[in-house]
Coordinates of C-alpha atoms and ligand atoms in Angstrom, one line a residue:
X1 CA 0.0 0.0 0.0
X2 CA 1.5 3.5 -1.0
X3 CA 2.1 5.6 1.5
X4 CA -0.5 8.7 1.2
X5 CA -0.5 12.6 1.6
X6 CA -2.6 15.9 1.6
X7 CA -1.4 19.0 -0.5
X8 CA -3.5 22.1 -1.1
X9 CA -1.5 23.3 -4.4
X10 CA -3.7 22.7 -7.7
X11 CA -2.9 20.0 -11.0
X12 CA -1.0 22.3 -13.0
X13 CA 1.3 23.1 -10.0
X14 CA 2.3 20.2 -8.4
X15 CA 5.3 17.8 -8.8
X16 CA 5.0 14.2 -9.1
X17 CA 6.1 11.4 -11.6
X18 CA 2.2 11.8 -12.8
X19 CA -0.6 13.8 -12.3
X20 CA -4.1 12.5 -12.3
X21 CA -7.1 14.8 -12.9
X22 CA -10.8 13.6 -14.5
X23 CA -13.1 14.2 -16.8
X24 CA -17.1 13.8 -17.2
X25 CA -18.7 11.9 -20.5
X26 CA -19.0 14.7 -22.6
X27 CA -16.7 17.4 -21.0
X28 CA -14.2 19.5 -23.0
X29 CA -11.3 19.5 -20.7
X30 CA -11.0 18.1 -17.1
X31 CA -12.9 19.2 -14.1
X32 CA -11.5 21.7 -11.8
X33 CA -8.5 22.7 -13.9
X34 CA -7.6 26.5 -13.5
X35 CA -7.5 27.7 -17.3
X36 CA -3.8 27.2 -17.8
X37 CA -1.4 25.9 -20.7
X38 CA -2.4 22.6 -19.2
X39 CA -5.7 22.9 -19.3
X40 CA -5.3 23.9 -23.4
X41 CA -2.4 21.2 -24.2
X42 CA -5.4 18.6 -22.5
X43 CA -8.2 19.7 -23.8
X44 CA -6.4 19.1 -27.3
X45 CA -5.1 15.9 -26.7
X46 CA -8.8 14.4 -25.6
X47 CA -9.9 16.1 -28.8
X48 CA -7.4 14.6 -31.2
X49 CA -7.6 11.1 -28.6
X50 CA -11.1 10.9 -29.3
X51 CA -11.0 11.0 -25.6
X52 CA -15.4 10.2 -24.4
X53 CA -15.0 10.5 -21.1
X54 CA -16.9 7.3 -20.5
X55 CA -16.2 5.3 -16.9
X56 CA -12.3 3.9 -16.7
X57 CA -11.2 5.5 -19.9
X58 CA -7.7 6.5 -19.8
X59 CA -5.9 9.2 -21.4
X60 CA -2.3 9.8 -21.4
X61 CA -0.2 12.8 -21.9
X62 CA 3.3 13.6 -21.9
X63 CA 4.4 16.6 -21.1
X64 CA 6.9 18.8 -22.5
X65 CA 10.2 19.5 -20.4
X66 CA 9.8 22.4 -18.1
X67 CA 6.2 21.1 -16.5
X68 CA 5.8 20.3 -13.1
X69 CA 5.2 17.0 -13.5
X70 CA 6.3 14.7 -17.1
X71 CA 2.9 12.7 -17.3
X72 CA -0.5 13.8 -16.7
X73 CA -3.3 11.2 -16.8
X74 CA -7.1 11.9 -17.5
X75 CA -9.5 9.8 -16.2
X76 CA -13.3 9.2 -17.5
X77 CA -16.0 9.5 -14.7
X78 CA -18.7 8.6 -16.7
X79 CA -22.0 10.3 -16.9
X80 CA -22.0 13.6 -14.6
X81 CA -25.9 13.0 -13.4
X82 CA -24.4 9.4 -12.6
X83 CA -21.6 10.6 -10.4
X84 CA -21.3 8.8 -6.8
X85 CA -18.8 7.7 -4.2
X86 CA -18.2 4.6 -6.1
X87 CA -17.5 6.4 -9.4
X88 CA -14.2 7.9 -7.3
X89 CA -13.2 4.5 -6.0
X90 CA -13.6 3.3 -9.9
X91 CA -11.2 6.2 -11.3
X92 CA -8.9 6.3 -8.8
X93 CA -8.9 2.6 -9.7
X94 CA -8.2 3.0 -13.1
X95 CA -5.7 5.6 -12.8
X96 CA -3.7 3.3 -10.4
X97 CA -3.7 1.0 -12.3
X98 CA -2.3 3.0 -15.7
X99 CA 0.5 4.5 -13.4
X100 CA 1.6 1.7 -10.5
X101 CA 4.3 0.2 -12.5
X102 CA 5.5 3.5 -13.8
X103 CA 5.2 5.8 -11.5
X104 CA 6.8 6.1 -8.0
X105 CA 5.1 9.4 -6.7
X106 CA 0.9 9.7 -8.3
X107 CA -0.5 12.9 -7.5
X108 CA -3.9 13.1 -8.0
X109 CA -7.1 15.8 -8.5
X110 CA -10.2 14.5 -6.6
X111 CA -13.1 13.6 -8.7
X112 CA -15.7 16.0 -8.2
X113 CA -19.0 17.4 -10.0
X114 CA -20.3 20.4 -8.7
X115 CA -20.6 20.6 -5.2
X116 CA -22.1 16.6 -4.4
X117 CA -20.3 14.6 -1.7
X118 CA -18.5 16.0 0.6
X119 CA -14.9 15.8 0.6
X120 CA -13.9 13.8 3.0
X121 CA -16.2 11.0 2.0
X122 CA -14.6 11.6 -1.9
X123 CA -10.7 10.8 -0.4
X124 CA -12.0 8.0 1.8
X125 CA -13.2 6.6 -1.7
X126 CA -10.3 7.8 -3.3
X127 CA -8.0 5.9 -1.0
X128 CA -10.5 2.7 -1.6
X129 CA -9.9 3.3 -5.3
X130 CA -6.1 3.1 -4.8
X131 CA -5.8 0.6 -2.8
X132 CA -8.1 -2.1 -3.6
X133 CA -7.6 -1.3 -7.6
X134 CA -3.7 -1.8 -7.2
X135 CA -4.3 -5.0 -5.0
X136 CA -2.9 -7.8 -6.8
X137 CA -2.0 -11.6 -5.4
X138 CA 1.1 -12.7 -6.4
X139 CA 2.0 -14.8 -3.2
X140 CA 3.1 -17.4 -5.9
X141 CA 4.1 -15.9 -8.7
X142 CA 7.7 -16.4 -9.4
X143 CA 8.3 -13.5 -11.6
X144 CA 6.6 -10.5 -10.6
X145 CA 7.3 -6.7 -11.7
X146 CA 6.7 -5.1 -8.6
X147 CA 4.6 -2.0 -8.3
X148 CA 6.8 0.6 -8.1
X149 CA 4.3 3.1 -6.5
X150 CA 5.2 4.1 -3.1
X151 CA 3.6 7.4 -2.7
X152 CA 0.2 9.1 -3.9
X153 CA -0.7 12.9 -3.2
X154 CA -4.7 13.7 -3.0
X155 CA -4.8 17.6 -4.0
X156 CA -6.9 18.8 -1.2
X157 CA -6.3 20.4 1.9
X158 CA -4.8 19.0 5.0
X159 CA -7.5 19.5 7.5
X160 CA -8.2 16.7 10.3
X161 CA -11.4 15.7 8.4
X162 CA -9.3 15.0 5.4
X163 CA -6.6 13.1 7.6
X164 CA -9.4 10.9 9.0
X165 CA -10.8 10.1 6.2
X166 CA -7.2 8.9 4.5
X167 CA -6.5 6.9 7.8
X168 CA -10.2 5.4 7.6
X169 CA -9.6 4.6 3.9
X170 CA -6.2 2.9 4.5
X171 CA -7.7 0.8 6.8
X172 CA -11.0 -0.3 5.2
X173 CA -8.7 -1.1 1.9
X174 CA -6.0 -2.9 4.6
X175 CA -9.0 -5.3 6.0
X176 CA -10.4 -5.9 2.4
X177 CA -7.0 -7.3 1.2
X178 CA -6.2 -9.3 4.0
X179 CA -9.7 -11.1 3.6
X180 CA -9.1 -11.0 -0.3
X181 CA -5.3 -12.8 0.2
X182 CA -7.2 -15.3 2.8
X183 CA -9.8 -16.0 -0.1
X184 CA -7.2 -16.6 -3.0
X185 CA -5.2 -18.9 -0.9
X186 CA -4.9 -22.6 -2.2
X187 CA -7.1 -24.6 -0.3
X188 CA -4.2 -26.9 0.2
X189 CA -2.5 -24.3 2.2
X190 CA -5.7 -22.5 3.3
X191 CA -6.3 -24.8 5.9
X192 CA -8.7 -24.7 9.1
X193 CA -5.3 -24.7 11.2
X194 CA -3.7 -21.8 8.6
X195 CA -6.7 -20.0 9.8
X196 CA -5.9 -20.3 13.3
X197 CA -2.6 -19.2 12.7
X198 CA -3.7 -16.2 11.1
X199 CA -6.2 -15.3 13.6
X200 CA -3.1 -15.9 16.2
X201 CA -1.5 -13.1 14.2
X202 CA -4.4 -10.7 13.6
X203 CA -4.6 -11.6 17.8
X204 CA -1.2 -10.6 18.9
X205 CA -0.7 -7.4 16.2
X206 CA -4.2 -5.9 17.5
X207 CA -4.4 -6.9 21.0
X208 CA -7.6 -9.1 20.0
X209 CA -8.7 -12.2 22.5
X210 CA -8.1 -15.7 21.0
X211 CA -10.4 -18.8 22.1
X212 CA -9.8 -21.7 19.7
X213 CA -11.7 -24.9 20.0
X214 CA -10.4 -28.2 18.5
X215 CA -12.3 -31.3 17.6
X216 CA -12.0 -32.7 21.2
X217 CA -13.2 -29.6 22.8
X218 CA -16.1 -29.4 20.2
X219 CA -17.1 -32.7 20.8
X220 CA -17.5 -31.8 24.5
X221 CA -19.9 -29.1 23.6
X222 CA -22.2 -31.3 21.4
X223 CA -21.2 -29.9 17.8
X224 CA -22.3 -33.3 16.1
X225 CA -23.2 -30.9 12.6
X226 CA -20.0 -28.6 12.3
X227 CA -17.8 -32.2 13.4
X228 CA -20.0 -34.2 11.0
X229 CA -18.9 -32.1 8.0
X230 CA -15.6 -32.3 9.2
X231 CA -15.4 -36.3 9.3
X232 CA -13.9 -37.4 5.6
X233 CA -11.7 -34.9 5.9
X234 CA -8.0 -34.9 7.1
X235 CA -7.8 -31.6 8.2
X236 CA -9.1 -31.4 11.7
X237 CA -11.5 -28.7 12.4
X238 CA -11.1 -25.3 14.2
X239 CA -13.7 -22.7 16.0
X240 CA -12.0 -19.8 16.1
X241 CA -13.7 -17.0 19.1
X242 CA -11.7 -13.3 18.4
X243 CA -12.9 -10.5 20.8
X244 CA -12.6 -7.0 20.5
X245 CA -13.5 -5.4 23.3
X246 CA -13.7 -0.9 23.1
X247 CA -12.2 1.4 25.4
X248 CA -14.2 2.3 28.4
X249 CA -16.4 4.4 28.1
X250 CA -17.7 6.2 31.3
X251 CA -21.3 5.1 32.8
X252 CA -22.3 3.3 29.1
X253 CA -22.4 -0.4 28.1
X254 CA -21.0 -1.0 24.7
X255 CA -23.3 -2.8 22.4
X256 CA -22.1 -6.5 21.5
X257 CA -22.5 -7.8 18.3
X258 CA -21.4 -11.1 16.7
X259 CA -20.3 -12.2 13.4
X260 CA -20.2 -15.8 12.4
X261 CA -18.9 -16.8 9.0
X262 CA -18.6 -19.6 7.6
X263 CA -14.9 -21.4 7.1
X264 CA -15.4 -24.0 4.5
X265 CA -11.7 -24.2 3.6
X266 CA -12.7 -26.4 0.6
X267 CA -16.2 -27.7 -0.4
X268 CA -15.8 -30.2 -2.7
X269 CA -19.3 -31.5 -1.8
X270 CA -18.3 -34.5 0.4
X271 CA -20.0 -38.0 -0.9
X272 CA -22.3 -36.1 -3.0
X273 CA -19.5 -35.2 -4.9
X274 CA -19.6 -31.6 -7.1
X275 CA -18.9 -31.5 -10.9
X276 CA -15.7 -30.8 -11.3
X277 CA -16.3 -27.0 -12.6
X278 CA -18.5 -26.0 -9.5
X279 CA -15.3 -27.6 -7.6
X280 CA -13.2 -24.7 -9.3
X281 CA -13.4 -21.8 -7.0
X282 CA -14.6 -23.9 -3.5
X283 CA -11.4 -22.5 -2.1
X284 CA -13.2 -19.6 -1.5
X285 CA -15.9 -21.1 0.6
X286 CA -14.5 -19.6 3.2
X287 CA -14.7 -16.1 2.5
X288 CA -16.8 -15.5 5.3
X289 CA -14.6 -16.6 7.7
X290 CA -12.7 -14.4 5.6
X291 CA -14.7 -11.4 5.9
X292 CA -14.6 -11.9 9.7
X293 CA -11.2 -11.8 10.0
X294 CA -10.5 -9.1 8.2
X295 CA -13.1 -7.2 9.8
X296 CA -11.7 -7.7 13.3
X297 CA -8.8 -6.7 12.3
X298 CA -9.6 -3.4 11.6
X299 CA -11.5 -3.0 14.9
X300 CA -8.6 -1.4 17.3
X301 CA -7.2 1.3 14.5
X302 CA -11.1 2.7 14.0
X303 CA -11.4 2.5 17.7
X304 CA -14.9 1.1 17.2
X305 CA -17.4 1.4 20.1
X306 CA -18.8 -1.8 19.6
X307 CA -17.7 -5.0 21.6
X308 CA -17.4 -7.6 18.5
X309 CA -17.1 -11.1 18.6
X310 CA -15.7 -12.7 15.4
X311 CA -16.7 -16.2 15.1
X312 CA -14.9 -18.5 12.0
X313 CA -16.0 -22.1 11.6
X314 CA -13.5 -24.2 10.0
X315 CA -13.6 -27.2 8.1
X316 CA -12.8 -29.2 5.0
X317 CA -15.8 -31.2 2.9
X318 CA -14.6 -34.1 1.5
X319 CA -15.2 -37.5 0.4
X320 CA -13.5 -40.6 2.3
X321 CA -14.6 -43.6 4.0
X322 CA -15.3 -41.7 6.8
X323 CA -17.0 -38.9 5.9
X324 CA -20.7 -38.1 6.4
X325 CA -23.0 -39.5 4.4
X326 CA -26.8 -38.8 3.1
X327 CA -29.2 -40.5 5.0
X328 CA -27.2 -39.3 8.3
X329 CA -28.7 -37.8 11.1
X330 CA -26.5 -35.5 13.0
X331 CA -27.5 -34.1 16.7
X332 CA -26.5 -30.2 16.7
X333 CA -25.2 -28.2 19.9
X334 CA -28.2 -26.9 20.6
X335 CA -29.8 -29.9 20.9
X336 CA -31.5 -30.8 17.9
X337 CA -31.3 -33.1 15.7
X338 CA -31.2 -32.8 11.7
X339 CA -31.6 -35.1 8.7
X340 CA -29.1 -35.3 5.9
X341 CA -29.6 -35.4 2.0
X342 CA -27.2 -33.5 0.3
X343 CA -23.3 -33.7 2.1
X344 CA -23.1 -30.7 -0.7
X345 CA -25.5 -28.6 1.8
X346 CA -22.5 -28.3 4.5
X347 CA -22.3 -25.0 5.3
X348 CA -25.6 -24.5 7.1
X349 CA -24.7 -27.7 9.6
X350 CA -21.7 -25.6 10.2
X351 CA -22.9 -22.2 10.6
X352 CA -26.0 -24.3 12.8
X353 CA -23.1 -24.7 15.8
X354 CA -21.4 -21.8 15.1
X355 CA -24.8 -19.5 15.9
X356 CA -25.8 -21.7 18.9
X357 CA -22.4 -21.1 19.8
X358 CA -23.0 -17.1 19.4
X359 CA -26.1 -17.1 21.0
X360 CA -24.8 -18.5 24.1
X361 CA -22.5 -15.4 24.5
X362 CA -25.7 -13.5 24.7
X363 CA -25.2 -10.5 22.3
X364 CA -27.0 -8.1 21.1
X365 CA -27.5 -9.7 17.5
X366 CA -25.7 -12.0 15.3
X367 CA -24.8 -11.6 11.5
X368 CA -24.0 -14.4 9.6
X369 CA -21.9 -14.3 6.2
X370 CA -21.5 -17.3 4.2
X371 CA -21.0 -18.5 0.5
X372 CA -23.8 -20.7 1.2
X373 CA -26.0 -21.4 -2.0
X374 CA -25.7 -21.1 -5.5
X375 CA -29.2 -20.7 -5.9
X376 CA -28.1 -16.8 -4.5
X377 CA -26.5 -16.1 -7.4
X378 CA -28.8 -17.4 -9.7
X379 CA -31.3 -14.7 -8.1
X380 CA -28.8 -12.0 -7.8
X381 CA -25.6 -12.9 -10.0
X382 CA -22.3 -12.2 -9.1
X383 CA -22.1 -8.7 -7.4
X384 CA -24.9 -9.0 -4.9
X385 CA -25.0 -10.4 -0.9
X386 CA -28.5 -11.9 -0.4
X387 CA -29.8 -10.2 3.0
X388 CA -32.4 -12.1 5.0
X389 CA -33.6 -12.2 8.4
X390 CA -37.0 -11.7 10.8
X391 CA -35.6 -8.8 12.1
X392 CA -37.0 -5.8 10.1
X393 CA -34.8 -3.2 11.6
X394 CA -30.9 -5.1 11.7
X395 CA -31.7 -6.2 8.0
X396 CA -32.3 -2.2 7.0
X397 CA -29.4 -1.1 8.8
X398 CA -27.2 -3.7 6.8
X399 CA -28.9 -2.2 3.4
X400 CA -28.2 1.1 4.9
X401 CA -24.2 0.5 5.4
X402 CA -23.9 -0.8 2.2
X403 CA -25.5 1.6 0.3
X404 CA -22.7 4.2 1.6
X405 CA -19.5 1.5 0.8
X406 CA -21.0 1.0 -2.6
X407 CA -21.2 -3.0 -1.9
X408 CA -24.1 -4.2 -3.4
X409 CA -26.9 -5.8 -1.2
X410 CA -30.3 -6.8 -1.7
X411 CA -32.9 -8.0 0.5
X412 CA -34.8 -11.6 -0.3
X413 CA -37.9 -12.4 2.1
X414 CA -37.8 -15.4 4.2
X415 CA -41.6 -16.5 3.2
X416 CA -43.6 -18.0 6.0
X417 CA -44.9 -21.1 4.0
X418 CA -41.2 -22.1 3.0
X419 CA -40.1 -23.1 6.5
X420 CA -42.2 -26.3 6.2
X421 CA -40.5 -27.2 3.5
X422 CA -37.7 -28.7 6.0
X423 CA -40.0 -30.4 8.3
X424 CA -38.7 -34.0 8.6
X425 CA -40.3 -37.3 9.0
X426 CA -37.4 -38.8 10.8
X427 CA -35.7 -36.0 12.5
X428 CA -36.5 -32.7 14.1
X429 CA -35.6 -30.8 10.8
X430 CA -34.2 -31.6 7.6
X431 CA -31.4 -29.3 6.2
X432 CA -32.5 -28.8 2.8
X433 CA -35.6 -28.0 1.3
X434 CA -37.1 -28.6 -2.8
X435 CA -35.2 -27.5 -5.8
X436 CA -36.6 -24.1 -5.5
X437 CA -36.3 -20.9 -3.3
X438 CA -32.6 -22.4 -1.8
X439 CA -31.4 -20.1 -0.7
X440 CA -35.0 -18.9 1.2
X441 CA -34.8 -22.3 2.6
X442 CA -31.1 -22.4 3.4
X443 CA -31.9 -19.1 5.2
X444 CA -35.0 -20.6 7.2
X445 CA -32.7 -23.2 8.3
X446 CA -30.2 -21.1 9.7
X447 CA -32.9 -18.9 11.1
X448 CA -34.0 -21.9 13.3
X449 CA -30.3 -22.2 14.8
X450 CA -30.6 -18.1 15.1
X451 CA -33.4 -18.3 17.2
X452 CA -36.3 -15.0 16.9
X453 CA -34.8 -13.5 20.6
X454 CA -31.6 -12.1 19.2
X455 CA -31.8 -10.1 16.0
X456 CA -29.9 -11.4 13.1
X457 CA -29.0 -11.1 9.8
X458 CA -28.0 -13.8 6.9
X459 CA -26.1 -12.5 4.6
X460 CA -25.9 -15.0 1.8
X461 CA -22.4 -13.7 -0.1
X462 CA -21.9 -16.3 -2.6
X463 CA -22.0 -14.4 -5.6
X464 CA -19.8 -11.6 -4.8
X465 CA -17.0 -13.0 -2.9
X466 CA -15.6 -14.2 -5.3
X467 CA -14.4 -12.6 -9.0
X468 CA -13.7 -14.8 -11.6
X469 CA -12.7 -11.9 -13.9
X470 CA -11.0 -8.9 -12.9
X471 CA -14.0 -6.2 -11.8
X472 CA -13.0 -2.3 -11.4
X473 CA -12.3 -2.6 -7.8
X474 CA -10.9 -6.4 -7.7
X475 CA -8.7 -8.5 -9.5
X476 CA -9.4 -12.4 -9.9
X477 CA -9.6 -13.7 -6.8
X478 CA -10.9 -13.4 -3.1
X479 CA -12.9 -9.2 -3.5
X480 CA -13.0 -8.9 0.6
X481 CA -16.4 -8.3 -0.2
X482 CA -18.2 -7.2 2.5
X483 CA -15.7 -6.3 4.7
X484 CA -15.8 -2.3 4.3
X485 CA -20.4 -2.9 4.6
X486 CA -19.4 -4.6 7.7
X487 CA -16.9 -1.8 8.8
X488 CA -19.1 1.2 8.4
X489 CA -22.2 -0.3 10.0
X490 CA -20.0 -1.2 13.3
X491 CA -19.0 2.2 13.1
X492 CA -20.7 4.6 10.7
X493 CA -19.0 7.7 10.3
X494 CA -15.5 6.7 11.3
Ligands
BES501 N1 -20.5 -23.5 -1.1 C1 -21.7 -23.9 -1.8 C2 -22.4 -22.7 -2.4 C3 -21.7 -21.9 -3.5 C4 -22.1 -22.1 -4.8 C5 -20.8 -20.9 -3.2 C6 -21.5 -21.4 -5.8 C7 -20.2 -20.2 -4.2 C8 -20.6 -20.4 -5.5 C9 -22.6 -24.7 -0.9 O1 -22.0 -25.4 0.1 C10 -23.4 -25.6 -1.7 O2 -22.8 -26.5 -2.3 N2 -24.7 -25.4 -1.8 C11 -25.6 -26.3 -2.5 C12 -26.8 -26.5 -1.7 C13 -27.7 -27.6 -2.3 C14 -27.0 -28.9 -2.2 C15 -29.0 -27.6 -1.5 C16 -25.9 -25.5 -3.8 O3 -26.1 -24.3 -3.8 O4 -26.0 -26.2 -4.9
MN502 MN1 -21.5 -27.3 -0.6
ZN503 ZN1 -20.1 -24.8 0.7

């Protein structure tokens, strides 16, 4: 991550390796460019460029000896009426990406039309946009040309608004990419025990509390479904327990909140095997676990106010002569018991545990994040978290925080007349439901491990996760999505 500063001069007077500014669909010359011998030499270049304007397009211009700077980039916004916090994280983006391997020192204009957003919420995003574009995962890649940029300047004023907002950007982006690099890992090497290690790490560099249970300690408590999933595979399983407790705050009780996520370090679908192109990218069926993780780890540096618990379930589904089988019946931790069909529907035996586990330290509500149907991003393709819960209120708030980090949500109703569809003639409850509405019925299920006295939210992240092409914001690979959502509703305005 370049290291980032806050300099009042303008575009045209500023020194750097390369100067970004940027430029509306339809505009003449860039926005918020003085009239200078700049402005001219750009406005000609977009003209002879054929230069649009349109989002991500890149123009570049080399200057003639005796200018402040050698290379000055423009960057398309897009539509004007169109223009949004996410439209600065997308050009900022773009320009990184033009410049990182070039340029040591960026300095860069802040995307602006008019008078909308307010500035600090614009470098916030234009950190994002720097950051999380130039992410890359090259753990192992033999031959890589490093980024040479070590240092961007945002042309604004140094004010402690501004400074916040560069801090809080640096470590929303820092959060994303450590649950992004998590994601990516091999699932060879992204073990349930990696995972501990990791949280061991996040643990001892934040000043977090670590409670891991192993299989034995597990088996004590009665977590028959998260140990059944666990049984063909070698890799014994983990429940990680990170705290984050806030700073003392005279006379008030901080709200507690947990988040469970589910840490399926490969899904290969046990004995009801996947075909081997939905096996492709089950290394990332961890990525809420993921998400956690990084999401704790950002806890001490925004000072948050709330007490978090960050709960990871960690296994491995496979296939062996001693894994769990269709036809099973497994008895969960809190007691009941639940039919198995499909050894492919693991992750909501897991997260089943993993929320009785939560709602035994009593908090104020529970989210859940999980990759845990495809039939999620059948309904809402690739971008979009499904949200569902019976609590009205915790499921806006949720909508709410992601409408300001630009991650996409959407709500999906947990109908009434679906929950029957996991009533069992051989067991309490069954863990899947018919062909249709999965993930409705995957969400019911969890909802009856839940339990209607705390509030809590299912966020269903299977779709977005993951990219399997590069996207403006994230290269192939774990996205860290939702970390930042999770970030600013823990702490909104940070
Ligand atoms: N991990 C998968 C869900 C998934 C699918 C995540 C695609 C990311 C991309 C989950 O464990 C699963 O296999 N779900 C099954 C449930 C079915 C057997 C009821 C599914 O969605 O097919
Ligand atoms: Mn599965
Ligand atoms: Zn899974």
């Amino acid at each position: 991550m370049p290291e980032f500063a806050l300099s009042a001069k303008e575009a045209h007077q500023i020194r750097a390796d390369a100067v970004v500014v940027f430029c509306c669909k339809g505009d003449r010359h860039p926005a918020g460019l003085p009239a200078s011998a700049l402005r001219t030499s750009l406005a000609r270049a977009m003209k002879e460029d054929q230069f649009t304007g349109k989002e991500g397009e890149c123009l570049l211009w080399h200057a003639p000896d005796g200018m402040p700077a050698s290379r000055y980039l423009v960057v398309g916004l897009g539509p004007a009426d169109e223009f949004d916090l996410e439209s600065v994280r997308r050009a900022l983006a773009s320009a990184t990406r033009k410049l990182q391997s070039t340029a040591r020192h960026m300095a860069t204009a802040l995307p602006a039309v008019g008078r909308r957003l307010n500035s600090a919420a614009r470098i916030g995003a234009a950190v994002e946009g720097v950051c999380l574009g130039g992410h890359r995962w090259t753990a192992w890649i033999s031959k890589t040309t490093k980024a040479r940029l070590a240092k961007v300047t945002m042309l604004a004023s140094s004010t402690a608004a501004h400074r916040t907002a560069v801090e809080q950007g640096r470590i929303y982006s820092a959060a994303t990419i450590l649950a992004r690099d998590l994601t990516s890992e091999a699932p060879s090497t992204m073990t349930p025990q990696a995972m501990e290690r990791e949280a061991r790490r996040v643990a001892r560099e934040t000043g977090l509390k670590l409670t891991v249970l192993d299989e034995a300690r597990m088996k004590k408590m009665g977590m028959g479904c998260l140990l059944g999933v666990s049984r063909g595979s070698k890799e014994p399983a983990r429940l990680l327990h990170l705290v984050y407790k806030p700073r003392r705050q005279r006379g008030t009780t901080p709200k507690r909140v947990a988040l469970v996520g589910k840490g399926v370090t490969f899904d290969s679908g046990g004995l009801s095997l996947k075909p081997s192109p939905s096996m492709e990218i089950m290394k990332s069926d961890m990525a809420g676990s993921a998400a956690v993780l990084g999401a704790m780890s950002a806890l001490k540096a925004l000072d948050c106010p709330v007490e978090v618990h960050g709960i990871m379930a960690m296994v491995e589904n496979m296939p062996s002569g001693t894994a769990y089988k269709p036809g099973d019946i497994l008895k969960s931790m809190s007691g009941r018991t639940v039919e198995v069909l499909n050894t492919d529907a693991e992750g909501r035996l897991v997260l089943a545990d993993a929320l009785e586990y939560a709602r035994r330290l009593k908090p104020d509500c529970i989210v859940d994040l999980a990759t845990l149907t495809g039939a999620v991003v059948v309904a809402l393709g690739t971008l979009c978290t499904g949200v569902m819960g019976y609590d009205q209120k915790l499921v806006d708030e949720l909508l709410a925080a992601a409408r300001t980090t630009g991650e996409k949500f959407w709500p999906l109703p947990l109908i009434k007349e679906y929950r029957k569809l996991l009533d069992s003639k051989v067991a309490d409850i069954k863990h899947i439901g018919s062909r249709w509405g999965g993930s409705l019925t995957a969400g019911h299920f969890l909802g009856e491990f839940a339990g209607r006295d705390i509030p809590w939210v299912h966020l269903d992240i299977a779709g977005p996760s993951f990219a399997e092409q590069d996207q403006p914001l994230a290269r192939v690979g774990g996205t860290g999505h939702p970390v930042r959502t999770l970030l600013s509703w823990l702490h909104p305005g940070s």
